[in-house]
Tab-separated table of C-alpha atoms and ligand atoms in Angstrom:
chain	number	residue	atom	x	y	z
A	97	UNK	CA	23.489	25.293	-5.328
A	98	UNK	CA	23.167	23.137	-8.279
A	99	UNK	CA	20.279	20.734	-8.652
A	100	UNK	CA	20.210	17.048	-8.664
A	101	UNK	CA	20.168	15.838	-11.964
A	102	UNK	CA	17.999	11.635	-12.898
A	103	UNK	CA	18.647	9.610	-15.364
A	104	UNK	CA	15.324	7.961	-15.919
A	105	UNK	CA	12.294	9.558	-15.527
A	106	UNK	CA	9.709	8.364	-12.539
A	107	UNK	CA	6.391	7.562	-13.748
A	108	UNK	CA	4.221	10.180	-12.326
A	109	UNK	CA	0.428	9.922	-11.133
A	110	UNK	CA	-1.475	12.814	-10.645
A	111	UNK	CA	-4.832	12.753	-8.897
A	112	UNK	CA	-7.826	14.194	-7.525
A	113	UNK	CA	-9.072	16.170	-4.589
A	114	UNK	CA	-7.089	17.305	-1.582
A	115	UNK	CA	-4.200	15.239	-2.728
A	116	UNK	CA	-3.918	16.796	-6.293
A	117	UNK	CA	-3.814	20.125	-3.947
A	118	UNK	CA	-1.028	18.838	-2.029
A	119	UNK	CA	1.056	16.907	-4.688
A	120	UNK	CA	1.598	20.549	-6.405
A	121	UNK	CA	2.656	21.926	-3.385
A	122	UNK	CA	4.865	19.159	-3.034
A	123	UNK	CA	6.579	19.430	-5.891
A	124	UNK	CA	6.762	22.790	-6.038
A	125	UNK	CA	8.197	23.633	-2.417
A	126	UNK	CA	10.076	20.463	-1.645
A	127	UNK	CA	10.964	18.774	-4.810
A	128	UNK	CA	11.706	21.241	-7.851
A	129	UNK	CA	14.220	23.526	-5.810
A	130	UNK	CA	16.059	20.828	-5.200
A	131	UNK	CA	15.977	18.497	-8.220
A	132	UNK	CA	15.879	18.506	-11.834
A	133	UNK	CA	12.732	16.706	-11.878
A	134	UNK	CA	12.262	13.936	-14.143
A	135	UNK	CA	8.670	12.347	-14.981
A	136	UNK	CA	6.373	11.312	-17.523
A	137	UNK	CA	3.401	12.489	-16.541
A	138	UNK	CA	-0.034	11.082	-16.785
A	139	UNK	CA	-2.886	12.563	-15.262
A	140	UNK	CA	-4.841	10.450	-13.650
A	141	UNK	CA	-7.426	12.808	-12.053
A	142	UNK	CA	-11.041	11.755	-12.797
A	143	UNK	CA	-11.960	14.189	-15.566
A	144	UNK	CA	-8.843	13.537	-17.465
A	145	UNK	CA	-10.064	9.365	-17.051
A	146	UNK	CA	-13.470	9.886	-17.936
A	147	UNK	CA	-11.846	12.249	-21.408
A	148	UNK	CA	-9.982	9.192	-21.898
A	149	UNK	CA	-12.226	6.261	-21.288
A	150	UNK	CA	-9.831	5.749	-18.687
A	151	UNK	CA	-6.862	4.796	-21.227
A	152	UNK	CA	-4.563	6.788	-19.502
A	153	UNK	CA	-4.967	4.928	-16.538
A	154	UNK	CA	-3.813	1.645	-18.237
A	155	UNK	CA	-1.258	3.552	-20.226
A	156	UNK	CA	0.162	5.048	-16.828
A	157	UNK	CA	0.926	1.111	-15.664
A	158	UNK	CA	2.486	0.559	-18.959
A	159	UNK	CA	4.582	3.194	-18.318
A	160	UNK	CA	5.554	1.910	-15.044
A	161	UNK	CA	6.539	-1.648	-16.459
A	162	UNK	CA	8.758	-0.174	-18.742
A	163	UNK	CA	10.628	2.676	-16.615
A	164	UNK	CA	10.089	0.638	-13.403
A	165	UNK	CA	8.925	3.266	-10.780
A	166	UNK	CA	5.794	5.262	-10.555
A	167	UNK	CA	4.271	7.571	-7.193
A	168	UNK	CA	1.255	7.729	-7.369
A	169	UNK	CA	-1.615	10.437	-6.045
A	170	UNK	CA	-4.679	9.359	-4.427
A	171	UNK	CA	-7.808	9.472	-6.959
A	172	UNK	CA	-11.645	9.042	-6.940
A	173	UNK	CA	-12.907	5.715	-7.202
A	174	UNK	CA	-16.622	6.459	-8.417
A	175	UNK	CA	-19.581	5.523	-7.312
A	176	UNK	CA	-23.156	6.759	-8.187
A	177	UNK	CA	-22.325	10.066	-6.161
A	178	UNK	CA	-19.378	11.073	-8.430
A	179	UNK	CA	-21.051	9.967	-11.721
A	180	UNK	CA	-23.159	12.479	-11.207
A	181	UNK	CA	-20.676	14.864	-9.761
A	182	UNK	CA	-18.940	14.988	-12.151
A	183	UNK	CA	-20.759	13.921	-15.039
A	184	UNK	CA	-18.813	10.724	-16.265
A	185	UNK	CA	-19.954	8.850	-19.085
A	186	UNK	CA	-19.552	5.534	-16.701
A	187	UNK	CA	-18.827	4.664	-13.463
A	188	UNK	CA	-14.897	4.099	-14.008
A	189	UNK	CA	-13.237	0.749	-12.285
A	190	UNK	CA	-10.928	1.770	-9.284
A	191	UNK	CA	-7.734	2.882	-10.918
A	192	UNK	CA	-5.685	1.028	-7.773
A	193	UNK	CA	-7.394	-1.758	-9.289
A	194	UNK	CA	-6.788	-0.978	-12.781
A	195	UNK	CA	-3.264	-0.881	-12.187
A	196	UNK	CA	-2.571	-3.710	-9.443
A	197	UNK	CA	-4.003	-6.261	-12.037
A	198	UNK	CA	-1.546	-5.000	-14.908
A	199	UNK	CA	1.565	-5.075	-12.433
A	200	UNK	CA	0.514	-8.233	-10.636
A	201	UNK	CA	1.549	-6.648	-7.364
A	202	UNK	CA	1.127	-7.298	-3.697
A	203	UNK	CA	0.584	-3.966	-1.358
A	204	UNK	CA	2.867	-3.291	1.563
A	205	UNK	CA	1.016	-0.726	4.254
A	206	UNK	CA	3.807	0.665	6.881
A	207	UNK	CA	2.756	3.384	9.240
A	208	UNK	CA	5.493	6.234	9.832
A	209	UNK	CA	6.711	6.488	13.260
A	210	UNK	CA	7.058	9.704	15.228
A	211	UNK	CA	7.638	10.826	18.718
A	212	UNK	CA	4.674	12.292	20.353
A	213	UNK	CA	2.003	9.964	17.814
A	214	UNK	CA	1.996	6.860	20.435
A	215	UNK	CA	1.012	3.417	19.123
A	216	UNK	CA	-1.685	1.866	21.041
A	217	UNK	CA	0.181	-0.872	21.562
A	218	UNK	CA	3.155	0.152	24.420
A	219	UNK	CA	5.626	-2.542	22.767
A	220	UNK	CA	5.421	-1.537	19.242
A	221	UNK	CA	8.705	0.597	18.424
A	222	UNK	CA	9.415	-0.012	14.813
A	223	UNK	CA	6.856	0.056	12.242
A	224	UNK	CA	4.677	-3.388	11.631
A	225	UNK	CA	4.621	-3.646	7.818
A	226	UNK	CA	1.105	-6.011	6.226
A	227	UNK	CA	1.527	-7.498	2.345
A	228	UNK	CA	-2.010	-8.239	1.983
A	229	UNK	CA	-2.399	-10.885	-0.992
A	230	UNK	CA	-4.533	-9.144	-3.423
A	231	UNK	CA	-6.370	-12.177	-5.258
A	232	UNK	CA	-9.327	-14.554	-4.603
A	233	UNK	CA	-10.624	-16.333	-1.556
A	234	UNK	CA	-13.735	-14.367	-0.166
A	235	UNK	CA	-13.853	-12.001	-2.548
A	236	UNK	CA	-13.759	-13.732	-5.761
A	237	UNK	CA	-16.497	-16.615	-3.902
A	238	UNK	CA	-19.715	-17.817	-5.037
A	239	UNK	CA	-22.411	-18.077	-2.478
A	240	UNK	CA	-26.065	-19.374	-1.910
A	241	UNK	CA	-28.401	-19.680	0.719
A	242	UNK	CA	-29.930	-23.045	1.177
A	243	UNK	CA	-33.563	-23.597	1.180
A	244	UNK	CA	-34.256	-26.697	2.883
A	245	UNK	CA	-33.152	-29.907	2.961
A	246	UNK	CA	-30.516	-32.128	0.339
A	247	UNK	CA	-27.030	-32.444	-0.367
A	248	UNK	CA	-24.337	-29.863	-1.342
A	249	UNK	CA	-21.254	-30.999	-3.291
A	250	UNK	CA	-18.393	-29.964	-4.339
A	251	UNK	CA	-17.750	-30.932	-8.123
A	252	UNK	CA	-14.812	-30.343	-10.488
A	253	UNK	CA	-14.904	-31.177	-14.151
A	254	UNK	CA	-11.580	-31.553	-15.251
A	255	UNK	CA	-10.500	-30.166	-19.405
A	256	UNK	CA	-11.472	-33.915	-20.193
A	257	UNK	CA	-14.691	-33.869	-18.695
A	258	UNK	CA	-13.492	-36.184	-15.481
A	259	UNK	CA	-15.618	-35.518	-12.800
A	260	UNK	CA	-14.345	-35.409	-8.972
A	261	UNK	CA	-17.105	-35.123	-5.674
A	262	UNK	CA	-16.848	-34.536	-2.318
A	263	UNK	CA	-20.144	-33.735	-0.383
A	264	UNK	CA	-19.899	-30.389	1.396
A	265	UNK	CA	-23.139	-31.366	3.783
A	266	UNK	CA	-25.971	-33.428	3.763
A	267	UNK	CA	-28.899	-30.630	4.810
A	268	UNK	CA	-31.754	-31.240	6.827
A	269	UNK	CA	-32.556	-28.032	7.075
A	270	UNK	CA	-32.048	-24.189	5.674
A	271	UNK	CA	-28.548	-23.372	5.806
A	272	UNK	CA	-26.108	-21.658	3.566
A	273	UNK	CA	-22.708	-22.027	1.463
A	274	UNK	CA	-20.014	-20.692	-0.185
A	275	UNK	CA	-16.744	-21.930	-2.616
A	276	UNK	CA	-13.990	-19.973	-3.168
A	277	UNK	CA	-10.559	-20.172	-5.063
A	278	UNK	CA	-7.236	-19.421	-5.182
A	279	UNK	CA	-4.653	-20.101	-8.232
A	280	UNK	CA	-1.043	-21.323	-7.317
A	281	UNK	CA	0.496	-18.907	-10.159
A	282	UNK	CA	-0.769	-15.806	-7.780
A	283	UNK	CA	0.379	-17.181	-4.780
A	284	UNK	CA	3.394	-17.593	-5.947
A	285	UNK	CA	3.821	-13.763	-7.045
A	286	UNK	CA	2.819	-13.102	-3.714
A	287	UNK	CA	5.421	-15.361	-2.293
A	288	UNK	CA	8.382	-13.893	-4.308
A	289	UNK	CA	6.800	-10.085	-3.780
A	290	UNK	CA	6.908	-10.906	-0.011
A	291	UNK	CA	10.522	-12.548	0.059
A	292	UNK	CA	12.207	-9.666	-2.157
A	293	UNK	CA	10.577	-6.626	-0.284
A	294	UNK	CA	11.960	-8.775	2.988
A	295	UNK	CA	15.598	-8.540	1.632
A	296	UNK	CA	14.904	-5.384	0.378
A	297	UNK	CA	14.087	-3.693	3.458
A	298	UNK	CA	16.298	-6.194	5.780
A	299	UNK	CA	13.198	-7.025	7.985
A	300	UNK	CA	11.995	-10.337	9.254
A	301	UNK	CA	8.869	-11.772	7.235
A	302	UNK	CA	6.061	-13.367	9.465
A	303	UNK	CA	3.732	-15.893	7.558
A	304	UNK	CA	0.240	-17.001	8.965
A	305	UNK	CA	-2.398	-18.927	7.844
A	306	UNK	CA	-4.929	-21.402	9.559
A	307	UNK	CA	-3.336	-24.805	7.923
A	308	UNK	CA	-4.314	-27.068	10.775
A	309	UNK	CA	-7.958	-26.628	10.130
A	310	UNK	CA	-7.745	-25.732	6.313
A	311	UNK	CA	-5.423	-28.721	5.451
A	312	UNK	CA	-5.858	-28.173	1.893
A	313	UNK	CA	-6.665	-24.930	1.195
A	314	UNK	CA	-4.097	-23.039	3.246
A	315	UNK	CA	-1.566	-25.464	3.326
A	316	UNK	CA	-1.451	-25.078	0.030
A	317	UNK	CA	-0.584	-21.214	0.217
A	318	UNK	CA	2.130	-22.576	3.560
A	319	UNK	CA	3.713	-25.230	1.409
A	320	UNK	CA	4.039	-22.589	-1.453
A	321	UNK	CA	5.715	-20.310	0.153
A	322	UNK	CA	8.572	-22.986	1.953
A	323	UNK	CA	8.796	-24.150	-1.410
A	324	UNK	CA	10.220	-21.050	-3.040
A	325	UNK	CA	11.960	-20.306	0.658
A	326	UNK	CA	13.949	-23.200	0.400
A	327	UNK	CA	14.727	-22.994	-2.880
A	328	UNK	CA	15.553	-19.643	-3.930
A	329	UNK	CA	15.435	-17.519	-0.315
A	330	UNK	CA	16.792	-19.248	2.290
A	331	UNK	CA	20.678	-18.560	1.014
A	332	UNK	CA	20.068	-14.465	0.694
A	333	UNK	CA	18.208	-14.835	3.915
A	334	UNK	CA	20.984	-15.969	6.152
A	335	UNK	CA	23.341	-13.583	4.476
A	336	UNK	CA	21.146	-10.691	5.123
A	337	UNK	CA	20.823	-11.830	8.913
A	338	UNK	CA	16.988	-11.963	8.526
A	339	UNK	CA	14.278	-15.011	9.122
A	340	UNK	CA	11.675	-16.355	7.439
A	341	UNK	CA	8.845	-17.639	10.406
A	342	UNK	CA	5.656	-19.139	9.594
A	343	UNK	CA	3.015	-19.960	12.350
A	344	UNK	CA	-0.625	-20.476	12.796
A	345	UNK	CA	-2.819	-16.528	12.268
A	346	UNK	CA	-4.161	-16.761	15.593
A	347	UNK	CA	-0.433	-17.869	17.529
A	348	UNK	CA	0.835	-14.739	14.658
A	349	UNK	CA	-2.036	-12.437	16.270
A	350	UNK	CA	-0.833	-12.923	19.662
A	351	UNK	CA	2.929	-12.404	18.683
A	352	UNK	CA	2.556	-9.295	16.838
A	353	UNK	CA	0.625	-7.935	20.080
A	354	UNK	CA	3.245	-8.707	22.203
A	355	UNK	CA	6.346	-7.397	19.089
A	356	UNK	CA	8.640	-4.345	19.508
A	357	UNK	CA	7.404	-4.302	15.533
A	358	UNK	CA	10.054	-4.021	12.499
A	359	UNK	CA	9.172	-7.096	10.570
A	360	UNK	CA	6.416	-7.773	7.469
A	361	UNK	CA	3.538	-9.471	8.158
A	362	UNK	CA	2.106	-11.095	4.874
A	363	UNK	CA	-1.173	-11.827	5.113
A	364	UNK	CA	-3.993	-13.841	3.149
A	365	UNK	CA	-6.216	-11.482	1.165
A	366	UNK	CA	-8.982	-11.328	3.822
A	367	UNK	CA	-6.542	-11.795	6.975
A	368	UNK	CA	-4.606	-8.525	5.298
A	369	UNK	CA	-8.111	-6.485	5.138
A	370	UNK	CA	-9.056	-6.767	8.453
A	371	UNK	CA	-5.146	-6.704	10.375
A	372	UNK	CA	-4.655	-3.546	7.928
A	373	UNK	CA	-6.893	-1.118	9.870
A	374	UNK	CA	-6.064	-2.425	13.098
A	375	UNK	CA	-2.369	-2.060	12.887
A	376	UNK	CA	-2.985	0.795	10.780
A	377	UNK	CA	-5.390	2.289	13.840
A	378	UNK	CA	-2.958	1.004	16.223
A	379	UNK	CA	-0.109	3.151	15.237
A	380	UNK	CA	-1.743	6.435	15.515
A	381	UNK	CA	-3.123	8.010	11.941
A	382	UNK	CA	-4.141	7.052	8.702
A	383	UNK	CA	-2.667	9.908	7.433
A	384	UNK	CA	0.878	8.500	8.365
A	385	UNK	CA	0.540	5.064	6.393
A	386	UNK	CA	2.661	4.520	3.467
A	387	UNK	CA	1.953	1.886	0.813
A	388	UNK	CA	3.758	0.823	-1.965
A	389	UNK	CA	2.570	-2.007	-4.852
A	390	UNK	CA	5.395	-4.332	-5.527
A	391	UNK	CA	5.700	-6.426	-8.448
A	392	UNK	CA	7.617	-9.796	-9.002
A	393	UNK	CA	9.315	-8.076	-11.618
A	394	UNK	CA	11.037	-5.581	-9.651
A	395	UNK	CA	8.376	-2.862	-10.360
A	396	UNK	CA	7.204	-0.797	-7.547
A	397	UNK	CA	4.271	1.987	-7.547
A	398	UNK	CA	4.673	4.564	-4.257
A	399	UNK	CA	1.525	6.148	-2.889
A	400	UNK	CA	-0.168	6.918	0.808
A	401	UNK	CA	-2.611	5.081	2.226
A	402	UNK	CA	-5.862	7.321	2.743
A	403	UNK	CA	-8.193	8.677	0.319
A	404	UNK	CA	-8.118	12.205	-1.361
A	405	UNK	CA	-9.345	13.977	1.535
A	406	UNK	CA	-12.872	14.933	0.067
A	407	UNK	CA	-14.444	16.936	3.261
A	408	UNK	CA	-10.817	18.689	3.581
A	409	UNK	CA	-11.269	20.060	-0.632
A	410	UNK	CA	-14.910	21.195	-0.122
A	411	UNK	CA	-13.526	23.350	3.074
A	412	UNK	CA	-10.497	24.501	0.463
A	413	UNK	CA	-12.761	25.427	-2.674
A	414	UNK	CA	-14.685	27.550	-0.731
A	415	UNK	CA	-11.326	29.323	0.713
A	416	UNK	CA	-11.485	28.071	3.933
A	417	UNK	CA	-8.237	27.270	5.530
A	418	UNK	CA	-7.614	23.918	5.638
A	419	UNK	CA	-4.872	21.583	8.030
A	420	UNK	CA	-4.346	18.038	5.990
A	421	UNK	CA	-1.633	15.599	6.130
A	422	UNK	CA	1.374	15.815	3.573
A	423	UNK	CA	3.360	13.131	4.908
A	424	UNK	CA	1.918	10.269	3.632
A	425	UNK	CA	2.267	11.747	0.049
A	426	UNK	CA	5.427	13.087	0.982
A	427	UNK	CA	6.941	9.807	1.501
A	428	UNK	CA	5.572	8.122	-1.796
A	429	UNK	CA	7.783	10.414	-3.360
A	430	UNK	CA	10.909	10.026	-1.374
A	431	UNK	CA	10.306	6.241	-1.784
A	432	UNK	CA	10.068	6.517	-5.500
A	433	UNK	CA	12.806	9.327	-6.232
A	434	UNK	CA	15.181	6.924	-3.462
A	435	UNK	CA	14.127	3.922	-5.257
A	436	UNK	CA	15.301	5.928	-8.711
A	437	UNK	CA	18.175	6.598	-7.039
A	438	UNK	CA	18.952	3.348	-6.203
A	439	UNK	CA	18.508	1.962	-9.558
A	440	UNK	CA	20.500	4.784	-11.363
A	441	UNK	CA	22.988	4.951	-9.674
A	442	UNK	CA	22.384	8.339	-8.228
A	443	UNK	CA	23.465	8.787	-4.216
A	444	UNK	CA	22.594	11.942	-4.588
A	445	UNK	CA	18.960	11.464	-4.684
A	446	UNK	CA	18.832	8.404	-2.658
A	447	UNK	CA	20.288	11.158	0.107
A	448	UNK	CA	17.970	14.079	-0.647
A	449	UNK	CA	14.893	11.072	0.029
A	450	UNK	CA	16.586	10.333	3.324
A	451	UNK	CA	17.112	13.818	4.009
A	452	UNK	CA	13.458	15.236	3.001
A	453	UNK	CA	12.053	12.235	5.095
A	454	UNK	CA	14.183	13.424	8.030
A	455	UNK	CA	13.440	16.834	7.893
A	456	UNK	CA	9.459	15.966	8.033
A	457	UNK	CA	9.580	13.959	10.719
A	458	UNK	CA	12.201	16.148	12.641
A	459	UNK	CA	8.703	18.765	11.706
A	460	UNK	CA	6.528	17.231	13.459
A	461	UNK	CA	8.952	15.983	16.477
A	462	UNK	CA	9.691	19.935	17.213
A	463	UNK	CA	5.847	20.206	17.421
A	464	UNK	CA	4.784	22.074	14.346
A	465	UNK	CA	2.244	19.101	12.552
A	466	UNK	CA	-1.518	19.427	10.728
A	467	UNK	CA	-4.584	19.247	12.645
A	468	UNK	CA	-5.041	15.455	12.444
A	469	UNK	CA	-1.805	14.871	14.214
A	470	UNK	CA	-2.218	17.850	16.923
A	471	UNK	CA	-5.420	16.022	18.206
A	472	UNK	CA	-3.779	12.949	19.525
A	473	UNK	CA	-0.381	14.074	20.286
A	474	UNK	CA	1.601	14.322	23.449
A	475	UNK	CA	4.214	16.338	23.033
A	476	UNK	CA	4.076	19.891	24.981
A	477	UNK	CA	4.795	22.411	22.466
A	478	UNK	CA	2.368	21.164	19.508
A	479	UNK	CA	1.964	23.958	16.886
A	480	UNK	CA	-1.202	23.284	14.626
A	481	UNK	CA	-0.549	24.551	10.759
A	482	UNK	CA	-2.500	24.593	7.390
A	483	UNK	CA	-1.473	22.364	4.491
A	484	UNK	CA	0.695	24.622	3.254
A	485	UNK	CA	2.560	26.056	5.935
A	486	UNK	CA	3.211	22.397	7.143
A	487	UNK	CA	4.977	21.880	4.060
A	488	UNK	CA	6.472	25.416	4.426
A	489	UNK	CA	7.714	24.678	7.525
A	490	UNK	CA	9.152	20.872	6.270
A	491	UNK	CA	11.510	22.965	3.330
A	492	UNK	CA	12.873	25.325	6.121
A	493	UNK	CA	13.803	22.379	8.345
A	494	UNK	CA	15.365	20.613	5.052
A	495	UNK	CA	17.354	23.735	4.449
A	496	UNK	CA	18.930	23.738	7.807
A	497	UNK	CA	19.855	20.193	7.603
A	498	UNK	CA	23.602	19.183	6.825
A	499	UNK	CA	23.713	17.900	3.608
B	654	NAP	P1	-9.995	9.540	2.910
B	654	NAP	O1	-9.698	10.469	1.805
B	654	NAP	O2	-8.904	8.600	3.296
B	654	NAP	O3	-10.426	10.403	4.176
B	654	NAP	C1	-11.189	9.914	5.254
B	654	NAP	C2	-11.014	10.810	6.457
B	654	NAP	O4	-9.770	10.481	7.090
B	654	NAP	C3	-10.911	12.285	6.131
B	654	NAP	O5	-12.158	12.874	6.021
B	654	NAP	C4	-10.068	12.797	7.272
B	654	NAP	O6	-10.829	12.886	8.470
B	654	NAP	C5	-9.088	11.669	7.478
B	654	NAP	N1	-7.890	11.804	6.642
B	654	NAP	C6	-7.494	10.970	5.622
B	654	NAP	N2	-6.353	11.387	5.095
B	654	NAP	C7	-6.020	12.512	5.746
B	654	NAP	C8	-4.936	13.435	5.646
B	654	NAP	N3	-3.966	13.260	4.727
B	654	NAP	N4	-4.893	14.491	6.488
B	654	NAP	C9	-5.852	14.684	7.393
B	654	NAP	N5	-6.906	13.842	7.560
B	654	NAP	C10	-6.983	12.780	6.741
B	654	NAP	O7	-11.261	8.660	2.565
B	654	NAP	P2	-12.700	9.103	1.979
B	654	NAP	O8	-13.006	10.518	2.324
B	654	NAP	O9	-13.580	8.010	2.411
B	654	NAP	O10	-12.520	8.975	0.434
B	654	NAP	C11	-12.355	10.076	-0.433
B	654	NAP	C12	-12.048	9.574	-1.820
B	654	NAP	O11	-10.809	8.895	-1.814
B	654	NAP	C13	-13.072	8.573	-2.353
B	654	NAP	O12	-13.567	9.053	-3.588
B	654	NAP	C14	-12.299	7.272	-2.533
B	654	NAP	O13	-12.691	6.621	-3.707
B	654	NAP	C15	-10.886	7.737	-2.618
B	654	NAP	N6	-9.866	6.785	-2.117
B	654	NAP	C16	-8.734	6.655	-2.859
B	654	NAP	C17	-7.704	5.850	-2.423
B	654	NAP	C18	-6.478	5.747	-3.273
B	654	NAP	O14	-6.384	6.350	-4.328
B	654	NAP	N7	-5.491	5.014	-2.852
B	654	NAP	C19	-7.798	5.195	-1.207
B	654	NAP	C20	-8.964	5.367	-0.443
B	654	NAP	C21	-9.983	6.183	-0.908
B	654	NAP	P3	-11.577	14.248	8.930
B	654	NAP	O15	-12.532	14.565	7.838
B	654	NAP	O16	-12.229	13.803	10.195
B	654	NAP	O17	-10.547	15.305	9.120
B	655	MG	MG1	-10.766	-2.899	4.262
């Protein structure tokens, strides 16, 4: 059988941990038999960062805004522990981080669905996809603590020196405060992120945000996005038989609870930190969220969800057997290599990613699935496996799948 030949190559992550384990394994049972693999390869593991003063990090998102499509391993984001770990000359900015602020995208989580992993929630049948805005509000806010009694304002000096005031409260006592911002140019990328991934996926998008109290601050981000609806979605919308639905985040809560699922749900930064882990909770495993960075530009960076599995490598470099979760990783790369496909022209590979996604989850539905998995499923027949022979097991059902 001959091998599937790309055009351009993917941009190509490597990282750290468990999931540099896995990602070799990866390529080497699932991917390389089957394709002529094509990728420019940076190595984004944390020794290779700190050799590097983390260059190859920023060069790796270069890369990806000039070929389009990266996947992406998980990697280390240090802290004082891994300094001294492994030695690093600094404690190296979170290369998710590093990269999202180059690309300008907006994250979309999506847990994988399986029979046997049930969602919490008995109505949810089709995966619930958040786009968590990745700017401002809470995060970027300045805060103080007030010590007693007097007046707190809110002042901006416009480039001219114009002053504008609004009291915040008059104190009579100890209390605190906090201002935070937003900029329309981000919320804007976030808009046209959320609308494109929409048509590209052919699922409804949900919009919340609390605009009846916050009547300038979120209204802002509600008017925003019925702007650019109305003006540049609304048309592709209709054609592609999907809506675009706006309501207040707590009516939105109480929807999505009640949902069969299969629609986005974009979400303000902090709204999309906390709904994350509950939907992501909700549906069964960390290990089976997928998350991909979209740009406005049409770039998109594939990766999983979780971290790189530290407890599960310690177990593994000291030759114990280990059971972790491929599937998450697995599916960055069929959503990059079908995403290639796509753009190349290539049905070829935009089948094998269908295929090799079929053929895990067909894996784990005939009961052979890591440890993680086996713990909270219900199917009768459930066949625990190490890391490897779950991916073993994946290539033989892709083998005896029509092509
Ligand atoms: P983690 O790697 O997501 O793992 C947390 C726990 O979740 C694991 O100990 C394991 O539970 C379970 N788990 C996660 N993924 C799994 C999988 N594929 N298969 C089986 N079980 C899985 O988070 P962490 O241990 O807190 O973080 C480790 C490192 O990852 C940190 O250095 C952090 O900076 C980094 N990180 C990177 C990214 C990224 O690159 N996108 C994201 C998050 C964290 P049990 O131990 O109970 O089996
Ligand atoms: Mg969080």
């Amino acid at each position: 059988m001959s091998k599937i030949q790309m055009k351009t190559p993917l941009v190509e992550m490597d990282g750290d941990e468990m999931t540099r384990v896995i990602w070799q394994m990866i390529k080497d049972e699932l991917l390389t038999p089957f394709i002529d693999l094509k990728t420019e390869y940076y190595d984004l593991g944390l020794e290779n960062r700190d050799r590097t003063d983390d260059q190859v990090t920023v060069d790796s998102a270069l890369a990806t805004k000039k070929y389009g499509v990266a996947v992406k391993c998980a990697t280390i984001t240090p802290n004082a522990a891994r300094v001294k770990e492994y030695g690093l000359k600094k404690m190296w900015k979170s290369p998710n981080g590093t990269i999202r602020a180059i690309l300008d995208g907006t994250v979309f989580r999506a847990p994988i669905v399986v029979k046997g992993i049930e969602p919490t929630v008995r109505t949810w049948k089709k995966p619930i996809t958040i786009a968590r805005h990745a700017y401002g509000d809470v995060y970027r806010a300045t805060e103080m603590k007030v010590p007693g009694a007097g007046k707190a304002e809110l002042v901006f000096t416009d480039e001219n020196g114009n002053e504008t005031r609004q009291t915040i409260h008059e104190f009579d006592g100890p209390g605190i405060i906090q201002g935070m911002h937003n900029i329309n140019k981000s919320i804007d990328s976030f808009a046209h992120a959320c609308f494109n991934y929409a048509l590209e996926t052919k699922q409804d998008l949900w919009f919340a945000t609390k605009d009846t109290i916050s009547k300038q601050y979120d209204h802002t981000f509600k008017d925003i996005f019925q702007e650019i609806y109305d003006a540049e979605y609304k048309e592709k919308f209709e054609k592609a038989g999907i809506e675009y639905f706006y309501t207040l985040i707590d009516d939105a809560v109480a929807r999505v609870i009640r949902s069969e699922g299969g629609f986005i749900w974009a979400c303000k930064n902090y709204d999309g930190d906390v709904m994350s882990d509950m939907v992501a909770t909700a549906f069964g495993s960390l290990a089976m969220m997928t998350s991909v960075l979209a740009a406005p530009d049409g770039t998109y960076e594939y990766e999983a969800a979780h971290g790189t599995v530290q407890r599960h490598y310690y177990k593994y470099k000291a030759g114990e057997e280990t059971s972790t979760n491929s599937v998450a990783t697995i599916f960055a790369w069929t959503g990059a290599l079908r995403k290639r496909g796509q753009l190349d022209d290539i049905p070829e590979l935009v089948n094998f990613a269908d295929r090799l996604e079929k053929a895990t989850i067909d894996t784990i539905e005939g009961g052979t699935m890591t440890g993680d998995l086996a713990r909270i499923s219900t199917l009768e027949n459930v066949r625990k496996v190490s890391t490897l022979d779950f991916i073993k097991a994946v290539r033989s059902t892709l083998e005896q799948l029509p092509a």
